[in-house]
Short mmCIF file of C-alpha atoms in Angstrom, two decimals:
data_model
loop_
_atom_site.label_atom_id
_atom_site.label_comp_id
_atom_site.label_asym_id
_atom_site.label_seq_id
_atom_site.Cartn_x
_atom_site.Cartn_y
_atom_site.Cartn_z
CA MET A 1 -35.93 -62.73 58.22
CA ALA A 2 -35.67 -58.96 58.34
CA ASP A 3 -37.71 -56.85 55.95
CA VAL A 4 -35.52 -55.35 53.23
CA GLN A 5 -36.39 -52.28 51.20
CA THR A 6 -36.48 -53.06 47.48
CA GLY A 7 -35.57 -50.62 44.72
CA SER A 8 -32.92 -47.94 44.65
CA TYR A 9 -35.02 -44.89 45.53
CA PRO A 10 -34.66 -44.04 49.24
CA LEU A 11 -37.60 -44.16 51.61
CA LEU A 12 -38.13 -40.83 53.32
CA GLU A 13 -38.32 -42.50 56.74
CA ASN A 14 -34.83 -43.96 56.24
CA VAL A 15 -33.55 -40.54 55.18
CA LEU A 16 -34.94 -39.00 58.36
CA GLN A 17 -33.57 -41.72 60.60
CA LEU A 18 -30.09 -41.07 59.24
CA ALA A 19 -30.63 -37.33 59.70
CA ARG A 20 -31.73 -37.86 63.31
CA ALA A 21 -28.65 -39.93 63.96
CA GLY A 22 -26.56 -37.14 62.46
CA VAL A 23 -27.91 -34.57 64.93
CA ASN A 24 -27.97 -36.95 67.93
CA ASP A 25 -31.75 -37.04 68.04
CA MET A 26 -32.05 -40.83 68.38
CA LEU A 27 -30.69 -41.28 71.91
CA ARG A 28 -34.00 -42.51 73.32
CA SER A 29 -35.95 -43.58 70.22
CA THR A 30 -35.60 -43.86 66.45
CA VAL A 31 -38.57 -41.50 66.06
CA GLY A 32 -36.53 -38.69 67.65
CA ALA A 33 -37.45 -36.03 70.17
CA ILE A 34 -37.12 -32.91 67.97
CA LEU A 35 -36.70 -33.90 64.32
CA THR A 36 -39.79 -36.10 64.37
CA ASP A 37 -42.07 -37.03 61.49
CA LYS A 38 -44.86 -34.94 63.05
CA ALA A 39 -42.82 -31.77 63.65
CA PRO A 40 -44.19 -29.09 61.27
CA PHE A 41 -40.68 -28.04 60.20
CA THR A 42 -39.52 -31.56 59.25
CA VAL A 43 -41.30 -31.71 55.89
CA VAL A 44 -40.08 -28.15 55.17
CA TYR A 45 -36.48 -29.25 55.76
CA VAL A 46 -37.04 -32.33 53.59
CA ASN A 47 -38.38 -30.34 50.64
CA ALA A 48 -35.55 -27.82 50.95
CA ALA A 49 -33.04 -30.69 50.91
CA ILE A 50 -34.69 -32.22 47.83
CA ARG A 51 -34.61 -28.94 45.90
CA ARG A 52 -31.02 -28.17 46.89
CA THR A 53 -29.82 -31.66 46.01
CA GLN A 54 -31.64 -31.72 42.68
CA ARG A 55 -30.18 -28.33 41.69
CA TYR A 56 -26.65 -29.49 42.51
CA LEU A 57 -27.01 -32.76 40.62
CA ALA A 58 -28.59 -31.07 37.60
CA ASN A 59 -25.86 -28.41 37.49
CA ASN A 60 -23.34 -31.25 37.39
CA GLY A 61 -24.95 -33.04 34.47
CA ILE A 62 -27.17 -35.65 36.16
CA THR A 63 -29.96 -36.47 33.69
CA SER A 64 -32.23 -38.68 35.79
CA ASN A 65 -34.87 -35.95 36.13
CA ILE A 66 -35.24 -35.26 32.40
CA ARG A 67 -38.59 -35.92 30.77
CA ASP A 68 -38.84 -36.50 27.03
CA ASN A 69 -41.47 -36.86 24.31
CA VAL A 70 -43.98 -34.60 26.08
CA ILE A 71 -46.46 -33.33 23.48
CA LEU A 72 -48.04 -29.87 23.61
CA SER A 73 -51.02 -29.64 21.25
CA PRO A 74 -52.81 -28.07 19.47
CA LEU A 75 -50.88 -24.85 18.81
CA THR A 76 -53.21 -23.01 16.48
CA PRO A 77 -52.08 -20.68 13.64
CA ALA A 78 -50.74 -17.24 14.48
CA VAL A 79 -53.30 -14.47 14.17
CA GLY A 80 -52.12 -12.15 11.41
CA ALA A 81 -49.18 -12.02 9.02
CA ASP A 82 -47.10 -9.22 10.51
CA PRO A 83 -43.44 -10.13 11.17
CA ASN A 84 -43.75 -8.62 14.65
CA ILE A 85 -46.01 -11.50 15.74
CA GLN A 86 -44.50 -13.93 18.20
CA VAL A 87 -46.38 -16.78 19.84
CA TYR A 88 -45.51 -18.59 23.06
CA VAL A 89 -46.39 -21.41 25.42
CA SER A 90 -46.26 -20.52 29.12
CA PRO A 91 -47.54 -21.99 32.40
CA LEU A 92 -50.71 -19.96 31.78
CA GLY A 93 -51.47 -21.10 28.24
CA TYR A 94 -50.67 -20.73 24.54
CA PHE A 95 -50.67 -17.19 23.09
CA ASP A 96 -51.31 -17.13 19.30
CA GLY A 97 -50.43 -13.46 18.83
CA ALA A 98 -53.86 -12.21 19.88
CA ASN A 99 -55.60 -14.76 22.12
CA MET A 100 -54.59 -16.87 25.12
CA ASN A 101 -55.61 -20.54 24.93
CA LYS A 102 -55.53 -21.84 28.50
CA GLY A 103 -55.97 -25.43 27.34
CA VAL A 104 -52.32 -25.81 26.27
CA THR A 105 -49.74 -25.05 28.97
CA LEU A 106 -46.19 -25.95 29.89
CA PRO A 107 -45.96 -29.01 32.16
CA ALA A 108 -46.34 -28.10 35.83
CA ASP A 109 -43.03 -29.79 36.72
CA LEU A 110 -40.98 -28.08 33.97
CA ILE A 111 -37.89 -26.23 35.20
CA LEU A 112 -36.10 -25.65 31.89
CA PRO A 113 -36.85 -26.87 28.35
CA LEU A 114 -33.85 -28.51 26.69
CA GLU A 115 -34.95 -29.41 23.15
CA VAL A 116 -38.06 -28.79 21.03
CA TRP A 117 -39.43 -30.51 17.89
CA GLU A 118 -42.51 -29.71 15.77
CA ARG A 119 -44.95 -31.27 13.30
CA GLN A 120 -48.34 -30.47 11.81
CA THR A 121 -51.15 -31.60 14.10
CA GLY A 122 -52.84 -34.78 12.91
CA SER A 123 -50.27 -35.45 10.19
CA GLY A 124 -48.68 -38.50 11.79
CA ALA A 125 -45.37 -37.22 10.44
CA GLN A 126 -42.02 -37.35 12.17
CA PHE A 127 -41.17 -34.44 14.42
CA ILE A 128 -38.66 -31.93 13.02
CA PHE A 129 -36.00 -30.41 15.27
CA VAL A 130 -36.55 -26.71 16.12
CA THR A 131 -33.39 -24.67 16.56
CA GLN A 132 -32.48 -22.13 19.26
CA PRO A 133 -30.96 -18.93 17.81
CA GLN A 134 -28.15 -17.35 19.79
CA GLU A 135 -29.34 -13.77 19.32
CA GLY A 136 -33.11 -14.01 19.58
CA LEU A 137 -35.85 -14.96 17.14
CA GLU A 138 -35.47 -13.72 13.60
CA SER A 139 -38.03 -11.32 12.15
CA ARG A 140 -40.13 -13.07 9.50
CA ILE A 141 -43.67 -13.42 8.26
CA PRO A 142 -45.37 -16.48 9.82
CA GLY A 143 -44.90 -19.53 7.60
CA SER A 144 -45.80 -23.21 7.61
CA TYR A 145 -43.51 -24.01 10.55
CA PHE A 146 -42.14 -22.44 13.74
CA GLY A 147 -38.50 -23.10 12.87
CA GLN A 148 -37.03 -21.40 15.95
CA TRP A 149 -37.70 -21.18 19.67
CA GLU A 150 -36.29 -19.12 22.53
CA TRP A 151 -36.64 -19.57 26.30
CA ARG A 152 -37.51 -16.13 27.59
CA GLU A 153 -39.69 -14.91 30.48
CA ASP A 154 -40.21 -18.54 31.57
CA ARG A 155 -41.97 -19.47 28.35
CA ILE A 156 -41.22 -21.04 24.95
CA ASN A 157 -41.33 -18.17 22.45
CA MET A 158 -41.57 -18.78 18.69
CA THR A 159 -42.23 -17.02 15.41
CA GLY A 160 -45.76 -17.78 14.30
CA SER A 161 -46.95 -20.63 12.10
CA THR A 162 -49.82 -20.61 9.60
CA ILE A 163 -50.85 -24.18 10.42
CA THR A 164 -51.87 -25.96 13.63
CA GLU A 165 -48.86 -27.69 15.14
CA ASP A 166 -47.71 -30.09 17.85
CA LEU A 167 -44.60 -29.45 19.94
CA ARG A 168 -42.53 -32.30 21.31
CA VAL A 169 -40.54 -31.11 24.34
CA ARG A 170 -37.60 -32.52 26.29
CA TYR A 171 -37.11 -30.79 29.63
CA GLU A 172 -35.63 -30.85 33.08
CA ALA A 173 -38.37 -31.68 35.58
CA SER A 174 -38.65 -30.84 39.25
CA LEU A 175 -39.17 -33.57 41.82
CA ALA A 176 -42.54 -33.59 43.50
CA ARG A 177 -42.76 -31.97 46.92
CA VAL A 178 -43.50 -34.13 49.93
CA ALA A 179 -46.92 -33.15 51.20
CA ALA A 180 -47.57 -32.30 54.82
CA GLY A 181 -49.11 -35.32 56.49
CA ALA A 182 -47.54 -37.82 54.06
CA ASP A 183 -46.72 -41.30 55.35
CA PHE A 184 -42.92 -41.16 55.39
CA THR A 185 -42.68 -44.96 55.58
CA GLN A 186 -44.38 -45.18 52.17
CA THR A 187 -42.84 -42.11 50.50
CA THR A 188 -39.87 -42.50 48.16
CA ILE A 189 -37.68 -39.72 46.77
CA ASN A 190 -36.65 -40.23 43.16
CA ILE A 191 -32.91 -39.73 43.53
CA VAL A 192 -31.18 -43.07 43.01
CA ASP A 193 -28.97 -43.99 45.98
CA GLY A 194 -29.64 -40.53 47.39
CA GLU A 195 -30.35 -41.45 51.01
CA ASP A 196 -27.07 -40.11 52.40
CA ALA A 197 -27.10 -36.90 50.35
CA LEU A 198 -30.71 -36.14 51.30
CA ALA A 199 -30.11 -36.91 54.98
CA ALA A 200 -27.11 -34.57 54.97
CA GLY A 201 -29.28 -31.94 53.32
CA VAL A 202 -31.86 -32.25 56.09
CA VAL A 203 -29.12 -32.00 58.74
CA LEU A 204 -27.80 -28.87 57.01
CA GLN A 205 -31.23 -27.20 57.14
CA TYR A 206 -31.66 -28.27 60.77
CA ALA A 207 -28.23 -26.90 61.79
CA ARG A 208 -28.69 -23.60 59.95
CA THR A 209 -31.94 -22.75 61.69
CA ARG A 210 -30.32 -23.35 65.08
CA GLY A 211 -27.08 -21.51 64.46
CA SER A 212 -25.22 -24.74 65.10
CA ALA A 213 -21.47 -25.16 64.60
CA LEU A 214 -22.49 -28.33 62.74
CA ARG A 215 -23.45 -26.24 59.70
CA GLN A 216 -20.09 -26.33 57.92
CA GLU A 217 -19.57 -30.00 58.63
CA ALA A 218 -23.08 -30.79 57.39
CA GLU A 219 -22.52 -28.84 54.17
CA THR A 220 -19.23 -30.67 53.55
CA TRP A 221 -20.99 -33.99 54.19
CA TRP A 222 -23.86 -33.09 51.84
CA LYS A 223 -21.54 -31.96 49.02
CA SER A 224 -19.36 -35.06 49.38
CA GLU A 225 -22.38 -37.37 49.08
CA CYS A 226 -23.68 -35.45 46.05
CA ASP A 227 -20.27 -35.66 44.39
CA GLU A 228 -20.27 -39.44 44.87
CA ILE A 229 -23.55 -39.62 42.93
CA VAL A 230 -22.15 -37.35 40.21
CA ASN A 231 -19.00 -39.47 39.91
CA ARG A 232 -21.05 -42.59 39.23
CA TYR A 233 -22.79 -40.90 36.29
CA VAL A 234 -19.48 -39.53 34.98
CA ARG A 235 -17.99 -43.02 34.96
CA ARG A 236 -21.03 -44.33 33.09
CA ASP A 237 -20.75 -41.57 30.47
CA GLN A 238 -17.07 -42.39 29.96
CA ARG A 239 -18.18 -45.69 28.43
CA ILE A 240 -19.95 -43.83 25.60
CA ALA A 241 -17.97 -42.98 22.45
CA TYR A 242 -18.45 -39.35 21.41
CA ARG A 243 -17.39 -37.55 18.23
CA PRO A 244 -17.67 -33.81 17.64
CA ARG A 245 -20.13 -32.66 15.01
CA GLY A 246 -18.59 -31.76 11.66
CA TYR A 247 -19.28 -28.52 9.81
CA ARG A 248 -18.64 -27.39 6.27
CA ALA A 249 -16.39 -24.43 5.56
CA GLY A 250 -18.56 -21.35 5.75
CA GLY A 251 -21.05 -22.96 8.13
CA GLY A 252 -23.61 -25.70 8.05
CA ARG A 253 -23.50 -29.14 9.64
CA ILE A 254 -22.16 -31.98 7.50
CA ASP A 255 -24.84 -34.61 6.85
CA GLY A 256 -23.86 -37.89 8.50
CA ALA A 257 -20.99 -36.28 10.41
CA MET A 258 -21.55 -38.49 13.43
CA GLN A 259 -21.39 -41.60 11.25
CA GLY A 260 -18.21 -40.57 9.44
CA SER A 261 -19.83 -39.70 6.09
CA TYR A 262 -18.37 -36.37 4.96
CA LYS A 263 -20.29 -35.88 1.71
#
């Protein structure tokens, strides 16, 4: 009985075998003569294909690479009471208005934060949703909550708080890079049913570096495979019933709008 790969994440070796077939590099052996596992450029092409494919899928609403309920803590009180104080969390640490705490940083795989919640550290309370203003953070004296956040300069910026807080973050995450020297027969890429799209992405990188006429055909192949993945998610989302949020005259969301209660 033949061995069968289990799970829906593609093995990198299978991706590369399809890519080799696509560039006619399997005439003598499945390991190829040019696009081999050991060629130093192969892993570079693979990582480029992963990044390109993930960007396309994310820009078309695919949510499989979203992480949720990631807690950043403790965010200590803002230093001072001047309304010009803004605090932030960045890849380098948490800035409290005067000092940088390198112990609290954004996750290393964060591309973009999507939603943020807050609560007092150690309270055991539910997290409260933090809003994103359309025209920047308001000017106010630090109070007992952050209240607002803004993504600016690759960091989560907030007005200060007078208490120590936790942030709960939902964000788009990057896929891990394939390391040089990895065992491709044991390496999976976390894009469900993405073998064809990733192989086409590798072929596209291969063709571009060689000035091949295959470039346009490879790009069309790659985009077509990505669109097939997108279409599957669109069809799934069509099974979900959505209702627009309700708002009172003069502004303000109606409590229970999604449940049909218009009190």
